[in-house]
Amino acid sequence: QKEVEQDPGPLSVPEGAIVSLNCTYSNSAFQYFMWYRQYSRKGPELLMYTYSSGNKEDGRFTAQVDKSSKYISLFIRDSQPSDSATYLCAMIGEDSGNTGKLIFGQGTTLQVKP
Amino acid sequence: EPEVTQTPSHQVTQMGQEVILRCVPISNHLYFYWYRQILGQKVEFLVSFYNNEISEKSEIFDDQFSVERPDGSNFTLKIRSTKLEDSAMYFCASMRSGGEKLFFGSGTQLSVL
């Protein structure tokens, strides 16, 4: 089983739709969960950062972590064409917090059509 | 807003040549990293660096790779003898302190011919 699994998509939605992006993982030691946005040929840009289980909201973005199911989600409300990008989930264990060894998912490519 | 800066944005080299990729991390950050992304694949961890030494390295980071912080602002990745399979986008990242957020640069696209 892969350590972090993420459906690569592509996912195409109309402008204004609610988007749901998900990752599953196998390592129960993961404690920090992140979502990055990556535009073509650019570096990952941090969107959301969550510690342990729970929800976190920032504007149109909501991150959810369910450690019991080893499942994390990112919701985008009122999606815009500018949200079109690849979304990467990433995670790290508490003992690797200093080494910064993030484990990334494959990334889901999102296209929001006007 | 402070950002991680990488140069050059593109680097083309011949197989067997040495390359140095350069990064200027965010100024008050203490932890530095290199990641890479082969086209169509996941972003992969290469190495972490703290207090002037390597904290952790992946299996990819073999003897052909080295990192250095030659002064108070730069952080470099050297590949001694490049191979075709080293062609990838290389990302530098930095973090202010342990357990905090990791910020990435825009990357250097390395093409080995």
Short mmCIF file of C-alpha atoms in Angstrom, two decimals:
data_model
loop_
_atom_site.label_atom_id
_atom_site.label_comp_id
_atom_site.label_asym_id
_atom_site.label_seq_id
_atom_site.Cartn_x
_atom_site.Cartn_y
_atom_site.Cartn_z
CA GLN A 1 0.00 0.00 0.00
CA LYS A 2 1.31 3.44 -0.92
CA GLU A 3 2.00 5.73 2.01
CA VAL A 4 -0.19 8.54 0.64
CA GLU A 5 -2.77 8.05 -2.07
CA GLN A 6 -4.49 10.79 -4.01
CA ASP A 7 -6.67 10.52 -7.08
CA PRO A 8 -4.77 12.36 -9.84
CA GLY A 9 -7.97 13.36 -11.65
CA PRO A 10 -8.29 15.44 -13.72
CA LEU A 11 -11.32 16.95 -12.04
CA SER A 12 -13.36 19.42 -14.06
CA VAL A 13 -16.09 21.54 -12.47
CA PRO A 14 -18.12 24.62 -13.46
CA GLU A 15 -17.37 27.96 -11.86
CA GLY A 16 -19.12 28.33 -8.51
CA ALA A 17 -19.15 24.61 -7.72
CA ILE A 18 -18.01 23.12 -4.43
CA VAL A 19 -14.88 21.05 -4.95
CA SER A 20 -13.88 18.14 -2.75
CA LEU A 21 -10.31 16.83 -2.87
CA ASN A 22 -9.17 13.86 -0.81
CA CYS A 23 -6.19 11.83 0.31
CA THR A 24 -5.84 8.62 2.22
CA TYR A 25 -2.76 7.50 4.06
CA SER A 26 -1.44 4.42 5.77
CA ASN A 27 1.05 5.72 8.35
CA SER A 28 -0.68 6.39 11.67
CA ALA A 29 2.36 8.41 12.80
CA PHE A 30 1.43 11.33 10.56
CA GLN A 31 0.39 14.30 12.70
CA TYR A 32 0.71 17.36 10.45
CA PHE A 33 -1.37 17.62 7.30
CA MET A 34 -1.02 20.15 4.57
CA TRP A 35 -2.56 21.13 1.28
CA TYR A 36 -0.42 22.79 -1.35
CA ARG A 37 -1.49 24.35 -4.63
CA GLN A 38 0.87 24.02 -7.57
CA TYR A 39 0.53 25.88 -10.83
CA SER A 40 2.21 24.44 -13.89
CA ARG A 41 6.02 24.46 -13.60
CA LYS A 42 5.91 26.36 -10.31
CA GLY A 43 6.69 25.48 -6.71
CA PRO A 44 4.06 24.20 -4.27
CA GLU A 45 2.28 27.02 -2.44
CA LEU A 46 1.01 26.28 1.06
CA LEU A 47 -2.77 26.63 1.34
CA MET A 48 -3.77 24.90 4.56
CA TYR A 49 -1.87 23.49 7.52
CA THR A 50 -3.55 21.32 10.15
CA TYR A 51 -2.29 19.53 13.19
CA SER A 52 -3.97 16.24 14.12
CA SER A 53 -7.72 15.73 13.62
CA GLY A 54 -10.35 18.37 13.05
CA ASN A 55 -11.43 21.11 10.68
CA LYS A 56 -9.79 24.35 9.65
CA GLU A 57 -11.33 27.08 7.56
CA ASP A 58 -9.65 29.89 5.64
CA GLY A 59 -11.86 31.91 3.34
CA ARG A 60 -13.26 29.62 0.66
CA PHE A 61 -11.06 26.72 1.78
CA THR A 62 -11.83 24.14 4.47
CA ALA A 63 -9.46 21.35 5.46
CA GLN A 64 -10.66 18.29 7.33
CA VAL A 65 -8.60 15.57 8.97
CA ASP A 66 -10.05 12.28 10.18
CA LYS A 67 -7.20 10.37 11.74
CA SER A 68 -9.39 7.43 12.71
CA SER A 69 -10.09 6.82 9.01
CA LYS A 70 -6.69 8.07 7.83
CA TYR A 71 -8.47 10.42 5.47
CA ILE A 72 -8.02 14.11 4.76
CA SER A 73 -10.07 16.46 2.61
CA LEU A 74 -9.91 19.93 1.14
CA PHE A 75 -13.13 21.69 0.20
CA ILE A 76 -13.20 24.72 -2.06
CA ARG A 77 -16.41 26.75 -2.02
CA ASP A 78 -17.51 29.00 -4.88
CA SER A 79 -14.69 27.72 -7.08
CA GLN A 80 -13.11 30.19 -9.52
CA PRO A 81 -11.20 29.68 -12.78
CA SER A 82 -8.13 30.95 -10.92
CA ASP A 83 -8.40 27.88 -8.66
CA SER A 84 -7.41 25.73 -11.66
CA ALA A 85 -4.18 24.06 -10.55
CA THR A 86 -2.82 20.84 -9.11
CA TYR A 87 -3.58 20.31 -5.43
CA LEU A 88 -1.10 18.29 -3.41
CA CYS A 89 -1.74 16.79 -0.03
CA ALA A 90 1.31 16.35 2.18
CA MET A 91 1.89 15.02 5.63
CA ILE A 92 4.57 14.45 8.20
CA GLY A 93 5.03 12.62 11.48
CA GLU A 94 5.68 14.40 14.76
CA ASP A 95 9.15 12.86 14.98
CA SER A 96 9.95 14.19 11.50
CA GLY A 97 8.71 17.68 12.25
CA ASN A 98 12.25 19.02 12.38
CA THR A 99 13.59 17.09 9.43
CA GLY A 100 10.80 18.45 7.22
CA LYS A 101 10.45 15.18 5.38
CA LEU A 102 7.02 15.72 3.89
CA ILE A 103 5.35 12.82 2.15
CA PHE A 104 3.32 14.05 -0.79
CA GLY A 105 0.37 12.64 -2.64
CA GLN A 106 0.36 12.39 -6.41
CA GLY A 107 -1.64 15.61 -6.73
CA THR A 108 -5.13 16.17 -8.18
CA THR A 109 -5.43 18.38 -11.23
CA LEU A 110 -8.45 20.68 -10.99
CA GLN A 111 -9.96 22.66 -13.81
CA VAL A 112 -12.68 25.20 -13.07
CA LYS A 113 -14.53 26.19 -16.22
CA PRO A 114 -16.04 29.67 -16.56
CA GLU B 1 5.85 38.72 1.67
CA PRO B 2 9.19 36.90 2.14
CA GLU B 3 9.83 34.08 -0.29
CA VAL B 4 12.34 31.39 -1.13
CA THR B 5 14.33 32.37 -4.22
CA GLN B 6 15.96 29.86 -6.58
CA THR B 7 18.41 30.39 -9.42
CA PRO B 8 18.63 29.60 -12.22
CA SER B 9 15.05 28.83 -13.23
CA HIS B 10 16.32 26.53 -15.99
CA GLN B 11 19.62 24.68 -16.25
CA VAL B 12 20.69 22.54 -19.18
CA THR B 13 23.80 20.40 -18.81
CA GLN B 14 25.58 17.51 -20.44
CA MET B 15 25.62 14.10 -18.79
CA GLY B 16 28.62 13.77 -16.50
CA GLN B 17 28.92 17.49 -15.81
CA GLU B 18 28.67 19.07 -12.38
CA VAL B 19 25.81 21.43 -11.60
CA ILE B 20 25.12 23.70 -8.65
CA LEU B 21 21.58 24.79 -7.91
CA ARG B 22 21.24 27.85 -5.74
CA CYS B 23 18.65 28.95 -3.22
CA VAL B 24 18.13 31.89 -0.90
CA PRO B 25 15.82 30.72 1.90
CA ILE B 26 13.58 33.08 3.87
CA SER B 27 15.89 35.14 6.05
CA ASN B 28 14.82 34.11 9.57
CA HIS B 29 14.39 30.45 8.71
CA LEU B 30 16.66 27.84 10.25
CA TYR B 31 15.75 24.61 8.44
CA PHE B 32 16.49 24.07 4.77
CA TYR B 33 15.47 21.39 2.32
CA TRP B 34 15.75 20.14 -1.22
CA TYR B 35 12.96 18.28 -2.94
CA ARG B 36 12.61 17.20 -6.54
CA GLN B 37 9.79 16.39 -8.92
CA ILE B 38 10.30 14.31 -12.00
CA LEU B 39 7.76 15.23 -14.69
CA GLY B 40 4.41 13.61 -13.92
CA GLN B 41 5.55 12.16 -10.61
CA LYS B 42 5.26 13.04 -6.93
CA VAL B 43 7.29 15.68 -5.18
CA GLU B 44 10.05 13.72 -3.39
CA PHE B 45 12.15 14.64 -0.38
CA LEU B 46 15.92 14.70 -0.96
CA VAL B 47 17.60 16.19 2.08
CA SER B 48 17.13 18.37 5.14
CA PHE B 49 19.78 20.65 6.62
CA TYR B 50 19.94 22.31 10.01
CA ASN B 51 22.73 23.85 12.05
CA ASN B 52 25.20 23.35 9.22
CA GLU B 53 24.68 19.65 8.88
CA ILE B 54 22.39 17.19 7.15
CA SER B 55 19.49 16.11 9.38
CA GLU B 56 18.05 13.48 7.11
CA LYS B 57 18.49 12.32 3.53
CA SER B 58 16.57 10.03 1.25
CA GLU B 59 17.82 7.05 -0.73
CA ILE B 60 17.96 9.30 -3.79
CA PHE B 61 20.55 11.53 -2.12
CA ASP B 62 23.61 9.40 -2.85
CA ASP B 63 27.29 10.33 -2.97
CA GLN B 64 26.77 12.32 -6.16
CA PHE B 65 24.75 14.89 -4.21
CA SER B 66 25.94 17.39 -1.65
CA VAL B 67 24.52 20.46 0.05
CA GLU B 68 26.19 23.50 1.49
CA ARG B 69 25.33 26.73 3.20
CA PRO B 70 28.41 28.74 2.17
CA ASP B 71 27.31 31.95 3.87
CA GLY B 72 24.43 33.32 5.91
CA SER B 73 22.00 33.54 3.03
CA ASN B 74 22.64 30.92 0.35
CA PHE B 75 21.89 27.21 0.31
CA THR B 76 23.18 25.08 -2.57
CA LEU B 77 22.67 21.63 -4.02
CA LYS B 78 25.56 20.18 -6.02
CA ILE B 79 25.29 17.19 -8.31
CA ARG B 80 28.82 16.03 -9.09
CA SER B 81 28.33 13.97 -12.22
CA THR B 82 24.85 14.36 -13.64
CA LYS B 83 22.90 11.45 -15.11
CA LEU B 84 19.98 11.50 -17.49
CA GLU B 85 17.68 10.44 -14.65
CA ASP B 86 18.61 13.55 -12.65
CA SER B 87 16.45 15.57 -15.03
CA ALA B 88 13.71 17.01 -12.84
CA MET B 89 12.41 20.15 -11.20
CA TYR B 90 14.37 20.80 -8.01
CA PHE B 91 12.68 22.73 -5.23
CA CYS B 92 14.35 24.41 -2.31
CA ALA B 93 12.28 24.92 0.83
CA SER B 94 12.75 26.47 4.23
CA MET B 95 11.08 26.45 7.63
CA ARG B 96 11.46 28.84 10.53
CA SER B 97 11.48 26.21 13.28
CA GLY B 98 10.61 22.57 13.77
CA GLY B 99 7.00 21.58 13.20
CA GLU B 100 6.12 24.77 11.43
CA LYS B 101 5.16 25.49 7.85
CA LEU B 102 7.41 24.63 4.94
CA PHE B 103 7.72 27.21 2.18
CA PHE B 104 8.91 26.29 -1.30
CA GLY B 105 10.72 28.19 -4.00
CA SER B 106 9.65 28.25 -7.64
CA GLY B 107 12.13 25.58 -8.59
CA THR B 108 15.01 24.99 -10.99
CA GLN B 109 14.23 22.87 -14.01
CA LEU B 110 17.30 20.71 -14.63
CA SER B 111 17.65 19.05 -18.02
CA VAL B 112 20.49 16.56 -18.47
CA LEU B 113 21.28 15.77 -22.11
#
